[in-house]
mmCIF file of C-alpha atoms and ligand atoms in Angstrom:
data_model
loop_
_atom_site.group_PDB
_atom_site.id
_atom_site.type_symbol
_atom_site.label_atom_id
_atom_site.label_comp_id
_atom_site.label_asym_id
_atom_site.label_seq_id
_atom_site.Cartn_x
_atom_site.Cartn_y
_atom_site.Cartn_z
ATOM 1 C CA MET F 73 101.194 123.025 121.479
ATOM 2 C CA GLU F 74 97.526 122.311 120.992
ATOM 3 C CA THR F 75 96.408 124.290 117.990
ATOM 4 C CA LEU F 76 96.914 124.140 114.261
ATOM 5 C CA SER F 77 98.224 127.696 114.214
ATOM 6 C CA ASP F 78 101.168 126.583 116.389
ATOM 7 C CA ILE F 79 101.982 123.891 113.840
ATOM 8 C CA ASP F 80 101.530 126.411 111.045
ATOM 9 C CA GLN F 81 104.062 128.667 112.740
ATOM 10 C CA ILE F 82 106.606 125.844 112.856
ATOM 11 C CA ILE F 83 105.940 125.042 109.192
ATOM 12 C CA GLU F 84 106.468 128.690 108.309
ATOM 13 C CA LYS F 85 109.682 128.766 110.328
ATOM 14 C CA TYR F 86 111.177 125.807 108.473
ATOM 15 C CA ALA F 87 109.489 125.775 105.100
ATOM 16 C CA GLY F 88 108.835 129.410 104.268
ATOM 17 C CA ASN F 89 105.512 129.726 102.489
ATOM 18 C CA LYS F 90 102.506 128.588 104.509
ATOM 19 C CA SER F 91 100.192 128.788 101.504
ATOM 20 C CA ASP F 92 102.039 125.871 99.869
ATOM 21 C CA PHE F 93 100.812 123.562 102.645
ATOM 22 C CA ILE F 94 97.638 122.118 104.076
ATOM 23 C CA THR F 95 97.658 120.688 107.575
ATOM 24 C CA GLY F 96 95.266 118.765 109.765
ATOM 25 C CA TYR F 97 95.033 116.718 112.937
ATOM 26 C CA ALA F 98 93.895 113.103 112.868
ATOM 27 C CA ASP F 99 92.593 110.714 115.494
ATOM 28 C CA LEU F 100 94.045 107.361 114.366
ATOM 29 C CA THR F 101 92.990 105.327 117.386
ATOM 30 C CA GLY F 102 92.682 101.654 116.442
ATOM 31 C CA LEU F 103 93.862 102.227 112.876
ATOM 32 C CA LEU F 104 97.617 101.881 113.167
ATOM 33 C CA HIS F 105 100.125 99.023 112.902
ATOM 34 C CA GLU F 106 101.590 97.768 116.188
ATOM 35 C CA ASN F 107 104.878 99.534 115.385
ATOM 36 C CA TYR F 108 103.106 102.760 116.291
ATOM 37 C CA THR F 109 101.447 101.601 119.520
ATOM 38 C CA GLY F 110 100.859 104.536 121.840
ATOM 39 C CA TYR F 111 101.093 107.106 119.037
ATOM 40 C CA SER F 112 97.460 107.369 117.995
ATOM 41 C CA TYR F 113 97.222 110.959 116.820
ATOM 42 C CA GLY F 114 98.679 112.498 113.715
ATOM 43 C CA ILE F 115 99.666 115.902 112.400
ATOM 44 C CA VAL F 116 99.256 115.498 108.660
ATOM 45 C CA ILE F 117 100.985 117.784 106.203
ATOM 46 C CA GLY F 118 100.281 118.147 102.490
ATOM 47 C CA ARG F 119 102.872 119.993 100.400
ATOM 48 C CA LYS F 120 101.672 121.496 97.129
ATOM 49 C CA LEU F 121 103.525 120.373 94.000
ATOM 50 C CA ASP F 122 104.658 122.841 91.333
ATOM 51 C CA TYR F 123 101.612 123.458 89.120
ATOM 52 C CA ASP F 124 103.521 124.057 85.848
ATOM 53 C CA ILE F 125 105.442 120.813 86.252
ATOM 54 C CA ILE F 126 102.304 118.835 87.106
ATOM 55 C CA ASP F 127 100.513 120.358 84.092
ATOM 56 C CA SER F 128 103.437 119.255 81.900
ATOM 57 C CA ILE F 129 103.048 115.542 82.739
ATOM 58 C CA SER F 130 99.473 115.014 81.548
ATOM 59 C CA ARG F 131 100.812 112.513 78.993
ATOM 60 C CA GLY F 132 103.566 111.006 81.089
ATOM 61 C CA PRO F 133 106.513 111.796 83.367
ATOM 62 C CA ASN F 134 109.432 114.053 82.450
ATOM 63 C CA TYR F 135 112.764 114.867 84.035
ATOM 64 C CA GLU F 136 111.452 118.008 85.810
ATOM 65 C CA TYR F 137 108.777 115.916 87.522
ATOM 66 C CA TYR F 138 111.376 113.368 88.600
ATOM 67 C CA LEU F 139 113.523 116.146 90.123
ATOM 68 C CA LEU F 140 110.471 117.717 91.799
ATOM 69 C CA TYR F 141 109.481 114.358 93.289
ATOM 70 C CA LYS F 142 112.973 113.935 94.778
ATOM 71 C CA LYS F 143 113.174 117.543 96.009
ATOM 72 C CA ILE F 144 109.784 117.509 97.749
ATOM 73 C CA ASN F 145 110.500 114.144 99.378
ATOM 74 C CA LYS F 146 113.723 115.547 100.809
ATOM 75 C CA GLU F 147 112.047 118.761 101.965
ATOM 76 C CA LEU F 148 109.139 116.966 103.633
ATOM 77 C CA GLU F 149 111.433 114.442 105.252
ATOM 78 C CA ALA F 150 113.431 117.294 106.815
ATOM 79 C CA LEU F 151 110.261 119.185 107.778
ATOM 80 C CA VAL F 152 108.685 116.317 109.740
ATOM 81 C CA ARG F 153 111.981 115.743 111.546
ATOM 82 C CA GLN F 154 112.253 119.423 112.437
ATOM 83 C CA ILE F 155 108.673 119.523 113.704
ATOM 84 C CA SER F 156 109.319 116.368 115.711
ATOM 85 C CA ASP F 157 112.430 117.984 117.247
ATOM 86 C CA GLU F 158 110.434 121.110 118.150
ATOM 87 C CA LEU F 159 107.786 118.920 119.778
ATOM 88 C CA SER F 160 110.378 117.064 121.851
ATOM 89 C CA MET F 161 111.646 120.411 123.154
ATOM 90 C CA LEU F 162 108.083 120.914 124.399
ATOM 91 C CA SER F 163 108.213 117.425 125.987
ATOM 92 C CA MET F 164 105.871 115.987 123.363
ATOM 93 C CA GLU F 165 107.044 112.597 122.124
ATOM 94 C CA SER F 166 106.496 112.038 118.415
ATOM 95 C CA ILE F 167 107.392 109.869 115.418
ATOM 96 C CA PRO F 168 108.080 111.605 112.106
ATOM 97 C CA VAL F 169 106.867 109.370 109.264
ATOM 98 C CA SER F 170 108.807 109.832 106.061
ATOM 99 C CA PRO F 171 106.881 110.645 102.852
ATOM 100 C CA THR F 172 108.556 107.811 101.013
ATOM 101 C CA THR F 173 109.388 104.141 101.463
ATOM 102 C CA SER F 174 112.553 103.374 103.421
ATOM 103 C CA ASP F 175 114.974 100.635 102.341
ATOM 104 C CA GLU F 176 113.920 98.470 105.325
ATOM 105 C CA GLU F 177 110.301 98.645 104.172
ATOM 106 C CA ILE F 178 111.131 97.210 100.754
ATOM 107 C CA ASN F 179 110.940 93.561 101.768
ATOM 108 C CA ASN F 180 109.045 90.483 100.540
ATOM 109 C CA LYS F 181 105.799 91.549 102.182
ATOM 110 C CA PHE F 182 105.993 94.893 100.388
ATOM 111 C CA SER F 183 106.772 93.271 97.037
ATOM 112 C CA GLU F 184 103.762 90.986 97.370
ATOM 113 C CA THR F 185 101.275 93.650 98.518
ATOM 114 C CA LEU F 186 102.664 97.094 97.657
ATOM 115 C CA ARG F 187 101.558 98.184 101.116
ATOM 116 C CA VAL F 188 103.601 99.708 103.918
ATOM 117 C CA ASP F 189 102.773 99.877 107.631
ATOM 118 C CA PHE F 190 101.690 103.488 107.602
ATOM 119 C CA SER F 191 99.303 105.088 105.111
ATOM 120 C CA HIS F 192 99.624 108.863 104.812
ATOM 121 C CA LYS F 193 96.402 108.920 102.805
ATOM 122 C CA MET F 194 94.462 107.261 105.599
ATOM 123 C CA ALA F 195 95.865 109.800 108.071
ATOM 124 C CA ALA F 196 94.893 112.565 105.646
ATOM 125 C CA THR F 197 91.257 111.442 105.291
ATOM 126 C CA ARG F 198 91.065 111.204 109.102
ATOM 127 C CA ALA F 199 92.469 114.721 109.364
ATOM 128 C CA GLY F 200 89.731 115.974 107.038
ATOM 129 C CA LEU F 201 92.214 116.974 104.352
ATOM 130 C CA GLY F 202 90.448 115.140 101.537
ATOM 131 C CA TRP F 203 88.974 111.921 100.197
ATOM 132 C CA ILE F 204 90.308 109.062 98.089
ATOM 133 C CA GLY F 205 89.800 109.437 94.337
ATOM 134 C CA LYS F 206 89.095 106.751 91.748
ATOM 135 C CA THR F 207 92.780 106.063 91.070
ATOM 136 C CA GLY F 208 93.546 105.874 94.788
ATOM 137 C CA LEU F 209 94.914 109.376 95.309
ATOM 138 C CA LEU F 210 94.142 111.703 98.191
ATOM 139 C CA ILE F 211 92.094 114.532 96.677
ATOM 140 C CA SER F 212 92.237 117.740 98.697
ATOM 141 C CA LYS F 213 89.893 120.664 98.133
ATOM 142 C CA LYS F 214 92.717 123.184 97.825
ATOM 143 C CA PHE F 215 95.284 121.371 95.647
ATOM 144 C CA GLY F 216 93.348 118.324 94.408
ATOM 145 C CA PRO F 217 95.844 115.414 94.277
ATOM 146 C CA ARG F 218 98.728 117.816 93.472
ATOM 147 C CA LEU F 219 100.473 117.323 96.774
ATOM 148 C CA ARG F 220 102.772 115.047 98.699
ATOM 149 C CA LEU F 221 102.003 113.938 102.210
ATOM 150 C CA ALA F 222 103.916 113.394 105.439
ATOM 151 C CA THR F 223 102.795 112.804 109.023
ATOM 152 C CA ILE F 224 104.065 113.267 112.556
ATOM 153 C CA LEU F 225 102.537 110.824 115.034
ATOM 154 C CA VAL F 226 102.043 111.945 118.628
ATOM 155 C CA ARG F 227 100.755 110.364 121.822
ATOM 156 C CA LYS F 228 98.526 113.154 123.102
ATOM 157 C CA PRO F 229 95.025 113.807 121.789
ATOM 158 C CA LEU F 230 95.087 116.769 119.478
ATOM 159 C CA PHE F 231 92.695 119.588 118.851
ATOM 160 C CA LEU F 232 90.723 118.136 115.923
ATOM 161 C CA THR F 233 89.587 120.846 113.562
ATOM 162 C CA GLN F 234 88.197 119.210 110.450
ATOM 163 C CA LYS F 235 85.689 116.407 110.075
ATOM 164 C CA PRO F 236 87.102 113.196 108.548
ATOM 165 C CA TYR F 237 86.051 112.311 105.008
ATOM 166 C CA ASN F 238 84.382 108.876 104.918
ATOM 167 C CA LYS F 239 83.443 108.712 101.259
ATOM 168 C CA SER F 240 84.505 109.944 97.869
ATOM 169 C CA LYS F 241 83.284 113.187 96.351
ATOM 170 C CA CYS F 242 84.348 112.284 92.816
ATOM 171 C CA GLY F 243 80.789 111.482 91.724
ATOM 172 C CA LYS F 244 80.523 110.605 88.042
ATOM 173 C CA CYS F 245 83.904 112.077 87.069
ATOM 174 C CA ASN F 246 85.992 109.349 85.445
ATOM 175 C CA ILE F 247 88.804 111.395 83.891
ATOM 176 C CA CYS F 248 91.679 109.784 85.833
ATOM 177 C CA VAL F 249 90.234 106.299 85.192
ATOM 178 C CA ASP F 250 89.865 106.908 81.457
ATOM 179 C CA LEU F 251 93.312 108.483 81.027
ATOM 180 C CA CYS F 252 95.277 106.019 83.182
ATOM 181 C CA PRO F 253 97.703 104.349 80.728
ATOM 182 C CA ALA F 254 97.764 101.232 82.933
ATOM 183 C CA ASN F 255 93.979 100.812 83.116
ATOM 184 C CA ALA F 256 94.643 100.392 86.823
ATOM 185 C CA ALA F 257 91.254 101.551 88.133
ATOM 186 C CA ASN F 258 87.717 100.271 87.584
ATOM 187 C CA GLY F 259 85.773 103.458 88.396
ATOM 188 C CA LYS F 260 84.290 102.295 91.706
ATOM 189 C CA LEU F 261 83.839 105.069 94.286
ATOM 190 C CA TRP F 262 85.848 104.843 97.528
ATOM 191 C CA ASN F 263 84.482 104.827 101.038
ATOM 192 C CA VAL F 264 86.183 103.918 104.348
ATOM 193 C CA ASP F 265 85.061 100.310 104.029
ATOM 194 C CA THR F 266 86.488 99.839 100.521
ATOM 195 C CA ASP F 267 89.880 98.228 100.302
ATOM 196 C CA ARG F 268 92.308 99.787 97.814
ATOM 197 C CA ASP F 269 92.501 96.607 95.759
ATOM 198 C CA GLU F 270 88.729 96.621 95.098
ATOM 199 C CA PHE F 271 88.973 99.662 92.835
ATOM 200 C CA TYR F 272 92.672 100.124 91.906
ATOM 201 C CA ASN F 273 95.396 97.681 90.932
ATOM 202 C CA PRO F 274 98.785 98.943 92.212
ATOM 203 C CA PHE F 275 100.739 96.288 90.303
ATOM 204 C CA LYS F 276 99.336 97.375 86.942
ATOM 205 C CA CYS F 277 100.058 100.990 87.926
ATOM 206 C CA ARG F 278 103.654 100.292 88.945
ATOM 207 C CA GLU F 279 104.372 98.250 85.838
ATOM 208 C CA GLN F 280 103.189 101.076 83.595
ATOM 209 C CA CYS F 281 105.114 103.638 85.721
ATOM 210 C CA ARG F 282 108.244 101.574 85.107
ATOM 211 C CA ILE F 283 107.653 101.405 81.364
ATOM 212 C CA LEU F 284 107.083 105.159 81.140
ATOM 213 C CA SER F 285 110.073 106.007 83.352
ATOM 214 C CA ARG F 286 112.342 103.817 81.246
ATOM 215 C CA LYS F 287 111.031 105.353 78.043
ATOM 216 C CA ASN F 288 110.895 109.026 79.111
ATOM 217 C CA LEU F 289 113.683 109.214 81.692
ATOM 218 C CA ASN F 290 115.893 106.272 80.879
ATOM 219 C CA THR F 291 115.886 105.235 84.557
ATOM 220 C CA ASP F 292 114.746 102.185 86.490
ATOM 221 C CA ILE F 293 112.319 103.940 88.812
ATOM 222 C CA SER F 294 108.533 103.965 88.760
ATOM 223 C CA ILE F 295 106.955 107.356 88.354
ATOM 224 C CA CYS F 296 104.057 108.418 86.159
ATOM 225 C CA GLY F 297 101.742 111.064 87.660
ATOM 226 C CA ILE F 298 99.185 111.262 84.819
ATOM 227 C CA CYS F 299 96.315 110.755 87.307
ATOM 228 C CA VAL F 300 97.706 113.602 89.425
ATOM 229 C CA SER F 301 97.948 115.913 86.423
ATOM 230 C CA VAL F 302 94.515 115.307 84.881
ATOM 231 C CA CYS F 303 92.321 115.576 88.006
ATOM 232 C CA PRO F 304 90.031 118.606 87.447
ATOM 233 C CA ILE F 305 89.967 119.374 91.183
ATOM 234 C CA GLY F 306 93.652 120.179 91.221
ATOM 235 C CA LYS F 307 93.682 122.285 88.082
ATOM 236 C CA LYS F 308 93.416 125.555 89.979
ATOM 237 C CA ILE F 309 93.947 126.357 93.635
ATOM 238 C CA HIS F 310 90.732 126.574 95.670
ATOM 239 C CA GLU F 311 91.100 128.722 98.787
HETATM 240 C C1 B12 L 645 103.352 101.733 97.875
HETATM 241 C C2 B12 L 645 103.115 103.085 97.267
HETATM 242 C C3 B12 L 645 102.899 103.156 95.890
HETATM 243 C C4 B12 L 645 102.636 101.927 95.049
HETATM 244 C C5 B12 L 645 101.164 101.519 95.298
HETATM 245 C C6 B12 L 645 100.199 102.738 95.247
HETATM 246 C C7 B12 L 645 98.970 102.728 96.138
HETATM 247 N N1 B12 L 645 98.031 103.605 95.795
HETATM 248 O O1 B12 L 645 98.825 101.997 97.117
HETATM 249 C C8 B12 L 645 102.967 102.440 93.609
HETATM 250 C C9 B12 L 645 104.421 102.164 93.318
HETATM 251 C C10 B12 L 645 102.105 101.875 92.495
HETATM 252 C C11 B12 L 645 102.788 103.943 93.810
HETATM 253 C C12 B12 L 645 102.584 104.826 92.778
HETATM 254 C C13 B12 L 645 102.356 106.183 92.963
HETATM 255 N N2 B12 L 645 102.463 106.870 94.108
HETATM 256 CO CO1 B12 L 645 102.770 106.053 95.821
HETATM 257 N N3 B12 L 645 102.997 105.445 97.575
HETATM 258 C C14 B12 L 645 103.096 104.254 98.063
HETATM 259 C C15 B12 L 645 103.253 104.338 99.591
HETATM 260 C C16 B12 L 645 104.743 104.214 99.930
HETATM 261 C C17 B12 L 645 102.455 103.322 100.408
HETATM 262 C C18 B12 L 645 100.998 103.161 99.986
HETATM 263 C C19 B12 L 645 100.345 101.991 100.669
HETATM 264 O O2 B12 L 645 100.830 101.391 101.606
HETATM 265 N N4 B12 L 645 99.181 101.628 100.189
HETATM 266 C C20 B12 L 645 98.389 100.588 100.858
HETATM 267 C C21 B12 L 645 96.961 101.007 100.989
HETATM 268 C C22 B12 L 645 96.151 100.044 101.831
HETATM 269 O O3 B12 L 645 96.901 102.236 101.678
HETATM 270 P P1 B12 L 645 96.714 103.598 100.894
HETATM 271 O O4 B12 L 645 96.504 103.387 99.447
HETATM 272 O O5 B12 L 645 97.834 104.473 101.305
HETATM 273 O O6 B12 L 645 95.370 104.165 101.558
HETATM 274 C C23 B12 L 645 94.160 103.453 101.485
HETATM 275 C C24 B12 L 645 93.581 103.133 102.839
HETATM 276 O O7 B12 L 645 94.288 103.803 103.838
HETATM 277 C C25 B12 L 645 92.133 103.574 102.726
HETATM 278 N N5 B12 L 645 91.695 104.576 103.683
HETATM 279 C C26 B12 L 645 91.701 105.919 103.541
HETATM 280 N N6 B12 L 645 91.139 106.502 104.585
HETATM 281 C C27 B12 L 645 90.752 105.504 105.413
HETATM 282 C C28 B12 L 645 90.129 105.554 106.653
HETATM 283 C C29 B12 L 645 89.836 104.361 107.309
HETATM 284 C C30 B12 L 645 89.157 104.420 108.647
HETATM 285 C C31 B12 L 645 90.201 103.122 106.737
HETATM 286 C C32 B12 L 645 89.938 101.836 107.443
HETATM 287 C C33 B12 L 645 90.837 103.066 105.477
HETATM 288 C C34 B12 L 645 91.088 104.275 104.844
HETATM 289 O O8 B12 L 645 91.952 104.154 101.435
HETATM 290 C C35 B12 L 645 93.183 104.373 100.793
HETATM 291 C C36 B12 L 645 93.064 104.136 99.309
HETATM 292 O O9 B12 L 645 92.697 102.837 99.024
HETATM 293 C C37 B12 L 645 102.716 105.796 99.897
HETATM 294 C C38 B12 L 645 103.389 106.489 101.075
HETATM 295 C C39 B12 L 645 102.729 106.086 102.372
HETATM 296 N N7 B12 L 645 103.497 105.580 103.291
HETATM 297 O O10 B12 L 645 101.534 106.239 102.531
HETATM 298 C C40 B12 L 645 102.962 106.514 98.549
HETATM 299 C C41 B12 L 645 101.908 107.497 98.065
HETATM 300 C C42 B12 L 645 100.555 106.842 98.181
HETATM 301 N N8 B12 L 645 102.241 107.640 96.649
HETATM 302 C C43 B12 L 645 102.042 108.814 96.187
HETATM 303 C C44 B12 L 645 102.215 109.180 94.824
HETATM 304 C C45 B12 L 645 102.190 110.670 94.520
HETATM 305 C C46 B12 L 645 102.383 108.214 93.854
HETATM 306 C C47 B12 L 645 102.485 108.440 92.353
HETATM 307 C C48 B12 L 645 101.745 109.609 91.724
HETATM 308 C C49 B12 L 645 103.981 108.594 92.081
HETATM 309 C C50 B12 L 645 104.343 108.426 90.647
HETATM 310 N N9 B12 L 645 104.526 107.183 90.311
HETATM 311 O O11 B12 L 645 104.493 109.370 89.959
HETATM 312 C C51 B12 L 645 101.921 107.095 91.864
HETATM 313 C C52 B12 L 645 100.385 107.206 91.809
HETATM 314 C C53 B12 L 645 99.705 105.928 91.899
HETATM 315 C C54 B12 L 645 98.266 105.988 92.364
HETATM 316 N N10 B12 L 645 97.324 106.357 91.517
HETATM 317 O O12 B12 L 645 98.017 105.689 93.542
HETATM 318 C C55 B12 L 645 101.542 109.779 97.253
HETATM 319 C C56 B12 L 645 100.046 110.066 97.067
HETATM 320 C C57 B12 L 645 99.699 111.541 97.132
HETATM 321 C C58 B12 L 645 98.228 111.706 96.899
HETATM 322 N N11 B12 L 645 97.806 112.857 96.410
HETATM 323 O O13 B12 L 645 97.458 110.833 97.161
HETATM 324 C C59 B12 L 645 101.921 108.975 98.575
HETATM 325 C C60 B12 L 645 100.968 109.182 99.739
HETATM 326 C C61 B12 L 645 103.340 109.438 98.935
HETATM 327 C C62 B12 L 645 103.360 110.777 99.656
HETATM 328 N N12 B12 L 645 104.164 110.880 100.679
HETATM 329 O O14 B12 L 645 102.698 111.717 99.312
HETATM 330 N N13 B12 L 645 102.847 104.286 95.130
#
């Protein structure tokens, strides 16, 4: 179990269409929270989101997007568990990291920082899947930000295939910054030494997500997705 094509085969077995996914291996040595001690390598998976639904939310969330968000979370959650089970049959210990926040993670520390112990986006930049855009999203070449991420952490060094991204490739494009209804980003370009809070304010973002979700969906959740929808890189699939 050393190559990406093996992982691709498992993804195909459980998820069906390989072309809806991007995958990469990450060396996360020294970058992880102590909860993950000993598991320094990651298999990172990006699952494409439905393009018609993402196109339809350029001015705010709708019910279809909400359902998609829930469906893909469930699918990815099951997928990383299945991959982890396959790996344990091959005597490879692993930790499947859920795409979304668990109830235990929603504590005081989370409320004060809006940070969890494991960042899928960091794993994704290390796996060479993309860079961080001006509104804090992982931007992949193939799907832009139109994807959801999940990771399986393993102990053994993996066969690294893609070079990590250490800086943004957004250049002068400011579309997501200009169209963000929360004015959550200041337009600064990301690099590995830039903390999230230097260029994007998650509290402003969440507050506006809540307002829009209440207005458009009549629910107390926080989804928006305008920045995902308007990014020009995701507008068509790049092979
Ligand atoms: C908390 C959270 C939120 C918060 C805060 C958002 C934020 N950007 O931090 C709120 C509620 C506002 C939110 C909103 C949304 N979220 Co959210 N959220 C998360 C969650 C659970 C944790 C993020 C976290 O801890 N951030 C803390 C900071 C420090 O880490 P980070 O932003 O993940 O990554 C930074 C660093 O790692 C650093 N970095 C990157 N590479 C490297 C390399 C090195 C060496 C170093 C040192 C650092 C570094 O740069 C990154 C950007 O600043 C993740 C799931 C997860 N566990 O990762 C999803 C996640 C980030 N959310 C996601 C999505 C899709 C959304 C929404 C679109 C959902 C919606 N509302 O409709 C919005 C978009 C908001 C936006 N523009 O970011 C996706 C992002 C997909 C993508 N293409 O990037 C994730 C990854 C979920 C998933 N499984 O796919 N979210």
